Amino acid sequence: MSDIRSGRFSPDQHQHRLRPGLTVVDRTGVKIGRIRDLHRPDPLAVSDDGRRIGEAGNDIASMIPGWSVHTLPGLASPAAARMVREGYLQIVLHGPPPRRVCYAALTEVLEVDDDAVRLAVSIDDLPVSRAR
C-alpha cells in the first residue's frame, strides 16, 4: 500500500491509483462501500463560510473564464465547502437500496493499493448526503 499521509493530498500524488469502483475501508478495517466518483481539490470554489463565491457579493464567476460553482447535494454548506476545497471521494455505501452516499476528503485518505482505499477516519466521521 502507498502511504499518502504526508500533509495535504497533492492532486498528482497517487491520483492514478484512486479510481471509481475501488473498495473503501474505514480506519477500523470495515469495508464501507465503493468509490463512485473522485474530485480534485478546488481551493477557489467556495468561501470559508460555505457560501458560493458568487453569493459573496461579487460576481467572481463572471470574471474568471471557466470558473463554475460546485455543490454537493444533501450536505451542509461547511462540510460541502471543505470537501470541494480539499478534493473528495464520493462513496456509495454498502447496504440495501436506496443506496446512501457519503463523502471523504482526499486529506482523509490514508493508504491506496490496487484493490482498496483505507481512510484515516471511521464511517461515523464521514458526512452522509441527505439527498435521495
Short mmCIF file of N, CA and C in Angstrom, two decimals:
data_model
loop_
_atom_site.label_atom_id
_atom_site.label_comp_id
_atom_site.label_asym_id
_atom_site.label_seq_id
_atom_site.Cartn_x
_atom_site.Cartn_y
_atom_site.Cartn_z
N MET A 1 0.84 -1.19 0.00
CA MET A 1 0.00 0.00 0.00
C MET A 1 0.88 1.25 0.00
N SER A 2 0.39 2.29 -0.61
CA SER A 2 1.11 3.56 -0.64
C SER A 2 0.57 4.46 0.44
N ASP A 3 1.45 5.07 1.21
CA ASP A 3 1.05 5.96 2.29
C ASP A 3 1.02 7.39 1.76
N ILE A 4 -0.12 8.07 1.86
CA ILE A 4 -0.21 9.45 1.38
C ILE A 4 -0.59 10.39 2.50
N ARG A 5 -0.16 10.08 3.71
CA ARG A 5 -0.46 10.91 4.87
C ARG A 5 0.44 12.13 4.98
N SER A 6 1.41 12.27 4.15
CA SER A 6 2.40 13.33 4.31
C SER A 6 1.81 14.71 4.02
N GLY A 7 1.03 15.23 4.93
CA GLY A 7 0.46 16.56 4.74
C GLY A 7 -0.75 16.52 3.85
N ARG A 8 -0.95 17.56 3.10
CA ARG A 8 -2.11 17.67 2.23
C ARG A 8 -1.93 16.81 1.00
N PHE A 9 -3.03 16.29 0.50
CA PHE A 9 -3.02 15.46 -0.69
C PHE A 9 -2.68 16.31 -1.90
N SER A 10 -1.70 15.90 -2.65
CA SER A 10 -1.33 16.58 -3.88
C SER A 10 -2.15 15.97 -5.01
N PRO A 11 -2.72 16.78 -5.90
CA PRO A 11 -3.53 16.23 -6.98
C PRO A 11 -2.79 15.20 -7.82
N ASP A 12 -1.47 15.31 -7.93
CA ASP A 12 -0.71 14.36 -8.72
C ASP A 12 -0.26 13.14 -7.94
N GLN A 13 -0.33 13.20 -6.62
CA GLN A 13 0.19 12.14 -5.77
C GLN A 13 -0.77 10.95 -5.75
N HIS A 14 -0.41 9.87 -6.39
CA HIS A 14 -1.17 8.62 -6.41
C HIS A 14 -2.56 8.77 -7.03
N GLN A 15 -2.80 9.86 -7.75
CA GLN A 15 -4.13 10.05 -8.31
C GLN A 15 -4.47 8.95 -9.30
N HIS A 16 -3.49 8.44 -10.01
CA HIS A 16 -3.74 7.38 -10.96
C HIS A 16 -4.23 6.10 -10.27
N ARG A 17 -4.00 5.98 -8.98
CA ARG A 17 -4.43 4.79 -8.23
C ARG A 17 -5.83 4.92 -7.67
N LEU A 18 -6.29 6.15 -7.46
CA LEU A 18 -7.65 6.38 -6.99
C LEU A 18 -8.56 6.39 -8.20
N ARG A 19 -9.59 5.52 -8.19
CA ARG A 19 -10.48 5.43 -9.33
C ARG A 19 -11.84 4.90 -8.89
N PRO A 20 -12.89 5.21 -9.64
CA PRO A 20 -14.21 4.67 -9.32
C PRO A 20 -14.17 3.14 -9.28
N GLY A 21 -14.93 2.59 -8.35
CA GLY A 21 -15.02 1.14 -8.22
C GLY A 21 -14.15 0.55 -7.13
N LEU A 22 -13.14 1.28 -6.66
CA LEU A 22 -12.29 0.76 -5.59
C LEU A 22 -13.10 0.62 -4.30
N THR A 23 -12.83 -0.43 -3.56
CA THR A 23 -13.43 -0.64 -2.25
C THR A 23 -12.86 0.38 -1.27
N VAL A 24 -13.73 0.91 -0.40
CA VAL A 24 -13.30 1.87 0.61
C VAL A 24 -13.41 1.21 1.98
N VAL A 25 -12.32 1.29 2.76
CA VAL A 25 -12.24 0.69 4.09
C VAL A 25 -12.00 1.81 5.09
N ASP A 26 -12.77 1.82 6.19
CA ASP A 26 -12.54 2.87 7.19
C ASP A 26 -11.38 2.50 8.10
N ARG A 27 -11.08 3.36 9.07
CA ARG A 27 -9.89 3.14 9.91
C ARG A 27 -9.99 1.89 10.78
N THR A 28 -11.21 1.39 10.99
CA THR A 28 -11.39 0.18 11.80
C THR A 28 -11.25 -1.10 10.97
N GLY A 29 -11.09 -0.94 9.65
CA GLY A 29 -10.94 -2.10 8.77
C GLY A 29 -12.24 -2.59 8.17
N VAL A 30 -13.35 -1.89 8.41
CA VAL A 30 -14.65 -2.28 7.88
C VAL A 30 -14.80 -1.76 6.45
N LYS A 31 -15.21 -2.66 5.53
CA LYS A 31 -15.49 -2.24 4.16
C LYS A 31 -16.81 -1.47 4.18
N ILE A 32 -16.74 -0.19 3.79
CA ILE A 32 -17.94 0.64 3.89
C ILE A 32 -18.64 0.87 2.56
N GLY A 33 -17.95 0.69 1.46
CA GLY A 33 -18.57 0.93 0.16
C GLY A 33 -17.55 0.97 -0.95
N ARG A 34 -17.95 1.63 -2.05
CA ARG A 34 -17.08 1.76 -3.22
C ARG A 34 -17.06 3.21 -3.68
N ILE A 35 -15.94 3.61 -4.29
CA ILE A 35 -15.83 4.96 -4.84
C ILE A 35 -16.75 5.07 -6.05
N ARG A 36 -17.62 6.07 -6.02
CA ARG A 36 -18.46 6.36 -7.19
C ARG A 36 -17.78 7.41 -8.06
N ASP A 37 -17.17 8.40 -7.41
CA ASP A 37 -16.56 9.49 -8.15
C ASP A 37 -15.41 10.08 -7.35
N LEU A 38 -14.53 10.78 -8.02
CA LEU A 38 -13.34 11.39 -7.42
C LEU A 38 -13.23 12.80 -7.96
N HIS A 39 -13.02 13.76 -7.05
CA HIS A 39 -12.89 15.16 -7.47
C HIS A 39 -11.60 15.75 -6.93
N ARG A 40 -10.88 16.44 -7.80
CA ARG A 40 -9.63 17.09 -7.42
C ARG A 40 -9.90 18.29 -6.52
N PRO A 41 -8.92 18.70 -5.74
CA PRO A 41 -9.07 19.89 -4.90
C PRO A 41 -9.34 21.14 -5.75
N ASP A 42 -10.18 22.02 -5.24
CA ASP A 42 -10.51 23.28 -5.91
C ASP A 42 -10.62 24.36 -4.84
N PRO A 43 -9.48 24.90 -4.39
CA PRO A 43 -9.48 25.84 -3.26
C PRO A 43 -10.23 27.13 -3.50
N LEU A 44 -10.55 27.48 -4.74
CA LEU A 44 -11.27 28.72 -5.01
C LEU A 44 -12.77 28.52 -5.22
N ALA A 45 -13.26 27.30 -5.08
CA ALA A 45 -14.66 27.02 -5.41
C ALA A 45 -15.64 27.66 -4.44
N VAL A 46 -15.31 27.69 -3.16
CA VAL A 46 -16.24 28.23 -2.17
C VAL A 46 -15.47 29.01 -1.12
N SER A 47 -16.18 29.90 -0.45
CA SER A 47 -15.54 30.69 0.60
C SER A 47 -15.46 29.87 1.88
N ASP A 48 -14.71 30.37 2.85
CA ASP A 48 -14.52 29.64 4.10
C ASP A 48 -15.80 29.44 4.89
N ASP A 49 -16.79 30.34 4.72
CA ASP A 49 -18.02 30.19 5.48
C ASP A 49 -19.05 29.33 4.76
N GLY A 50 -18.67 28.71 3.64
CA GLY A 50 -19.54 27.78 2.96
C GLY A 50 -20.38 28.40 1.86
N ARG A 51 -20.36 29.72 1.72
CA ARG A 51 -21.13 30.35 0.65
C ARG A 51 -20.41 30.16 -0.66
N ARG A 52 -21.17 30.05 -1.73
CA ARG A 52 -20.57 30.03 -3.05
C ARG A 52 -19.97 31.41 -3.29
N ILE A 53 -18.84 31.45 -3.97
CA ILE A 53 -18.17 32.73 -4.18
C ILE A 53 -19.09 33.73 -4.87
N GLY A 54 -19.91 33.29 -5.80
CA GLY A 54 -20.83 34.18 -6.48
C GLY A 54 -21.86 34.79 -5.56
N GLU A 55 -22.10 34.18 -4.39
CA GLU A 55 -23.06 34.70 -3.42
C GLU A 55 -22.42 35.66 -2.43
N ALA A 56 -21.12 35.83 -2.48
CA ALA A 56 -20.41 36.64 -1.50
C ALA A 56 -20.54 38.13 -1.76
N GLY A 57 -21.30 38.53 -2.77
CA GLY A 57 -21.49 39.94 -3.05
C GLY A 57 -20.84 40.37 -4.34
N ASN A 58 -19.82 39.69 -4.78
CA ASN A 58 -19.17 39.98 -6.06
C ASN A 58 -19.41 38.81 -6.98
N ASP A 59 -19.69 39.10 -8.22
CA ASP A 59 -19.92 38.02 -9.17
C ASP A 59 -18.59 37.60 -9.79
N ILE A 60 -17.78 36.92 -9.00
CA ILE A 60 -16.46 36.49 -9.46
C ILE A 60 -16.59 35.49 -10.61
N ALA A 61 -17.69 34.72 -10.62
CA ALA A 61 -17.87 33.72 -11.67
C ALA A 61 -17.83 34.35 -13.05
N SER A 62 -18.31 35.57 -13.18
CA SER A 62 -18.32 36.21 -14.50
C SER A 62 -16.94 36.75 -14.87
N MET A 63 -16.03 36.85 -13.89
CA MET A 63 -14.71 37.41 -14.16
C MET A 63 -13.67 36.35 -14.48
N ILE A 64 -13.89 35.11 -14.10
CA ILE A 64 -12.89 34.06 -14.28
C ILE A 64 -13.38 33.08 -15.34
N PRO A 65 -12.74 33.05 -16.52
CA PRO A 65 -13.17 32.12 -17.57
C PRO A 65 -13.10 30.67 -17.10
N GLY A 66 -14.15 29.93 -17.34
CA GLY A 66 -14.17 28.51 -17.00
C GLY A 66 -14.50 28.22 -15.55
N TRP A 67 -14.64 29.25 -14.72
CA TRP A 67 -14.94 29.04 -13.31
C TRP A 67 -16.39 28.63 -13.14
N SER A 68 -16.65 27.70 -12.27
CA SER A 68 -18.02 27.29 -12.01
C SER A 68 -18.19 26.98 -10.53
N VAL A 69 -19.42 27.03 -10.08
CA VAL A 69 -19.74 26.71 -8.69
C VAL A 69 -20.01 25.22 -8.60
N HIS A 70 -19.41 24.57 -7.65
CA HIS A 70 -19.56 23.13 -7.47
C HIS A 70 -20.27 22.90 -6.14
N THR A 71 -21.41 22.25 -6.16
CA THR A 71 -22.15 21.99 -4.93
C THR A 71 -22.28 20.49 -4.73
N LEU A 72 -22.51 20.10 -3.48
CA LEU A 72 -22.73 18.70 -3.15
C LEU A 72 -24.12 18.58 -2.55
N PRO A 73 -25.08 18.06 -3.31
CA PRO A 73 -26.46 17.98 -2.82
C PRO A 73 -26.56 17.17 -1.53
N GLY A 74 -27.32 17.70 -0.61
CA GLY A 74 -27.58 16.97 0.63
C GLY A 74 -26.57 17.15 1.73
N LEU A 75 -25.51 17.93 1.49
CA LEU A 75 -24.51 18.18 2.53
C LEU A 75 -24.67 19.60 3.07
N ALA A 76 -24.41 19.75 4.35
CA ALA A 76 -24.41 21.09 4.95
C ALA A 76 -23.30 21.92 4.29
N SER A 77 -23.52 23.22 4.19
CA SER A 77 -22.58 24.09 3.49
C SER A 77 -21.14 24.00 3.99
N PRO A 78 -20.87 24.02 5.31
CA PRO A 78 -19.47 23.93 5.75
C PRO A 78 -18.80 22.62 5.32
N ALA A 79 -19.52 21.50 5.41
CA ALA A 79 -18.95 20.21 5.01
C ALA A 79 -18.71 20.18 3.51
N ALA A 80 -19.67 20.69 2.74
CA ALA A 80 -19.52 20.72 1.28
C ALA A 80 -18.35 21.62 0.88
N ALA A 81 -18.22 22.76 1.55
CA ALA A 81 -17.13 23.69 1.25
C ALA A 81 -15.77 23.02 1.47
N ARG A 82 -15.64 22.32 2.59
CA ARG A 82 -14.38 21.65 2.89
C ARG A 82 -14.07 20.57 1.87
N MET A 83 -15.08 19.78 1.49
CA MET A 83 -14.87 18.70 0.52
C MET A 83 -14.41 19.25 -0.83
N VAL A 84 -15.06 20.31 -1.28
CA VAL A 84 -14.71 20.87 -2.58
C VAL A 84 -13.32 21.49 -2.55
N ARG A 85 -12.97 22.18 -1.46
CA ARG A 85 -11.64 22.80 -1.35
C ARG A 85 -10.54 21.75 -1.30
N GLU A 86 -10.75 20.67 -0.51
CA GLU A 86 -9.71 19.66 -0.30
C GLU A 86 -9.72 18.54 -1.34
N GLY A 87 -10.77 18.45 -2.14
CA GLY A 87 -10.95 17.31 -3.03
C GLY A 87 -11.63 16.20 -2.25
N TYR A 88 -12.34 15.33 -2.94
CA TYR A 88 -13.08 14.32 -2.19
C TYR A 88 -13.37 13.07 -3.01
N LEU A 89 -13.71 12.02 -2.28
CA LEU A 89 -14.23 10.78 -2.86
C LEU A 89 -15.72 10.75 -2.57
N GLN A 90 -16.51 10.44 -3.57
CA GLN A 90 -17.93 10.19 -3.36
C GLN A 90 -18.06 8.68 -3.23
N ILE A 91 -18.60 8.22 -2.11
CA ILE A 91 -18.62 6.79 -1.79
C ILE A 91 -20.06 6.31 -1.71
N VAL A 92 -20.37 5.24 -2.44
CA VAL A 92 -21.67 4.59 -2.32
C VAL A 92 -21.54 3.54 -1.22
N LEU A 93 -22.33 3.70 -0.17
CA LEU A 93 -22.23 2.81 0.98
C LEU A 93 -22.88 1.47 0.69
N HIS A 94 -22.32 0.41 1.27
CA HIS A 94 -22.91 -0.92 1.16
C HIS A 94 -24.25 -0.94 1.88
N GLY A 95 -25.15 -1.73 1.40
CA GLY A 95 -26.45 -1.86 2.05
C GLY A 95 -27.55 -1.99 1.01
N PRO A 96 -28.77 -2.24 1.50
CA PRO A 96 -29.89 -2.41 0.57
C PRO A 96 -30.30 -1.06 -0.04
N PRO A 97 -30.96 -1.11 -1.21
CA PRO A 97 -31.45 0.12 -1.81
C PRO A 97 -32.48 0.78 -0.90
N PRO A 98 -32.64 2.09 -0.90
CA PRO A 98 -31.85 3.01 -1.71
C PRO A 98 -30.45 3.17 -1.13
N ARG A 99 -29.49 3.19 -2.02
CA ARG A 99 -28.10 3.32 -1.60
C ARG A 99 -27.84 4.73 -1.08
N ARG A 100 -27.12 4.82 0.03
CA ARG A 100 -26.72 6.12 0.58
C ARG A 100 -25.35 6.49 0.04
N VAL A 101 -25.09 7.78 0.02
CA VAL A 101 -23.82 8.30 -0.47
C VAL A 101 -23.17 9.10 0.65
N CYS A 102 -21.86 8.90 0.84
CA CYS A 102 -21.11 9.72 1.79
C CYS A 102 -19.87 10.26 1.07
N TYR A 103 -19.18 11.16 1.74
CA TYR A 103 -18.03 11.82 1.14
C TYR A 103 -16.84 11.73 2.09
N ALA A 104 -15.65 11.54 1.51
CA ALA A 104 -14.40 11.57 2.28
C ALA A 104 -13.45 12.53 1.59
N ALA A 105 -12.89 13.46 2.35
CA ALA A 105 -11.91 14.39 1.79
C ALA A 105 -10.66 13.61 1.40
N LEU A 106 -9.98 14.07 0.36
CA LEU A 106 -8.74 13.40 -0.05
C LEU A 106 -7.69 13.45 1.05
N THR A 107 -7.79 14.44 1.93
CA THR A 107 -6.85 14.51 3.06
C THR A 107 -7.13 13.44 4.10
N GLU A 108 -8.27 12.75 4.00
CA GLU A 108 -8.61 11.67 4.92
C GLU A 108 -8.21 10.30 4.38
N VAL A 109 -7.62 10.27 3.18
CA VAL A 109 -7.14 9.01 2.60
C VAL A 109 -5.82 8.67 3.24
N LEU A 110 -5.75 7.47 3.80
CA LEU A 110 -4.55 7.03 4.50
C LEU A 110 -3.63 6.23 3.58
N GLU A 111 -4.20 5.23 2.89
CA GLU A 111 -3.43 4.35 2.02
C GLU A 111 -4.25 3.98 0.81
N VAL A 112 -3.54 3.68 -0.28
CA VAL A 112 -4.18 3.23 -1.52
C VAL A 112 -3.40 2.03 -2.03
N ASP A 113 -4.11 0.97 -2.41
CA ASP A 113 -3.45 -0.13 -3.11
C ASP A 113 -4.29 -0.46 -4.33
N ASP A 114 -3.99 -1.57 -4.99
CA ASP A 114 -4.69 -1.90 -6.24
C ASP A 114 -6.16 -2.23 -6.05
N ASP A 115 -6.54 -2.66 -4.85
CA ASP A 115 -7.91 -3.12 -4.62
C ASP A 115 -8.73 -2.26 -3.67
N ALA A 116 -8.09 -1.43 -2.86
CA ALA A 116 -8.83 -0.72 -1.83
C ALA A 116 -8.19 0.61 -1.45
N VAL A 117 -9.01 1.44 -0.84
CA VAL A 117 -8.58 2.72 -0.27
C VAL A 117 -8.87 2.64 1.22
N ARG A 118 -7.87 2.91 2.05
CA ARG A 118 -8.07 2.92 3.50
C ARG A 118 -8.13 4.37 3.96
N LEU A 119 -9.18 4.69 4.73
CA LEU A 119 -9.37 6.03 5.25
C LEU A 119 -8.78 6.15 6.66
N ALA A 120 -8.43 7.37 7.04
CA ALA A 120 -7.89 7.65 8.37
C ALA A 120 -9.01 7.92 9.36
N VAL A 121 -10.26 7.84 8.93
CA VAL A 121 -11.42 8.12 9.79
C VAL A 121 -12.39 6.94 9.73
N SER A 122 -13.31 6.90 10.70
CA SER A 122 -14.33 5.85 10.68
C SER A 122 -15.54 6.33 9.89
N ILE A 123 -16.41 5.41 9.55
CA ILE A 123 -17.60 5.75 8.78
C ILE A 123 -18.47 6.78 9.51
N ASP A 124 -18.46 6.76 10.83
CA ASP A 124 -19.27 7.70 11.61
C ASP A 124 -18.78 9.14 11.48
N ASP A 125 -17.54 9.33 11.05
CA ASP A 125 -16.97 10.67 10.89
C ASP A 125 -17.22 11.27 9.51
N LEU A 126 -17.77 10.48 8.59
CA LEU A 126 -17.98 10.95 7.22
C LEU A 126 -19.36 11.58 7.06
N PRO A 127 -19.43 12.72 6.33
CA PRO A 127 -20.75 13.31 6.08
C PRO A 127 -21.53 12.48 5.08
N VAL A 128 -22.78 12.21 5.41
CA VAL A 128 -23.67 11.42 4.56
C VAL A 128 -24.66 12.37 3.90
N SER A 129 -24.86 12.19 2.61
CA SER A 129 -25.80 13.04 1.87
C SER A 129 -27.22 12.76 2.32
N ARG A 130 -27.98 13.83 2.55
CA ARG A 130 -29.39 13.69 2.89
C ARG A 130 -30.27 13.62 1.67
N ALA A 131 -29.72 13.92 0.49
CA ALA A 131 -30.48 13.90 -0.76
C ALA A 131 -30.75 12.47 -1.19
N ARG A 132 -31.88 12.27 -1.80
CA ARG A 132 -32.24 10.93 -2.30
C ARG A 132 -32.37 10.97 -3.79
#
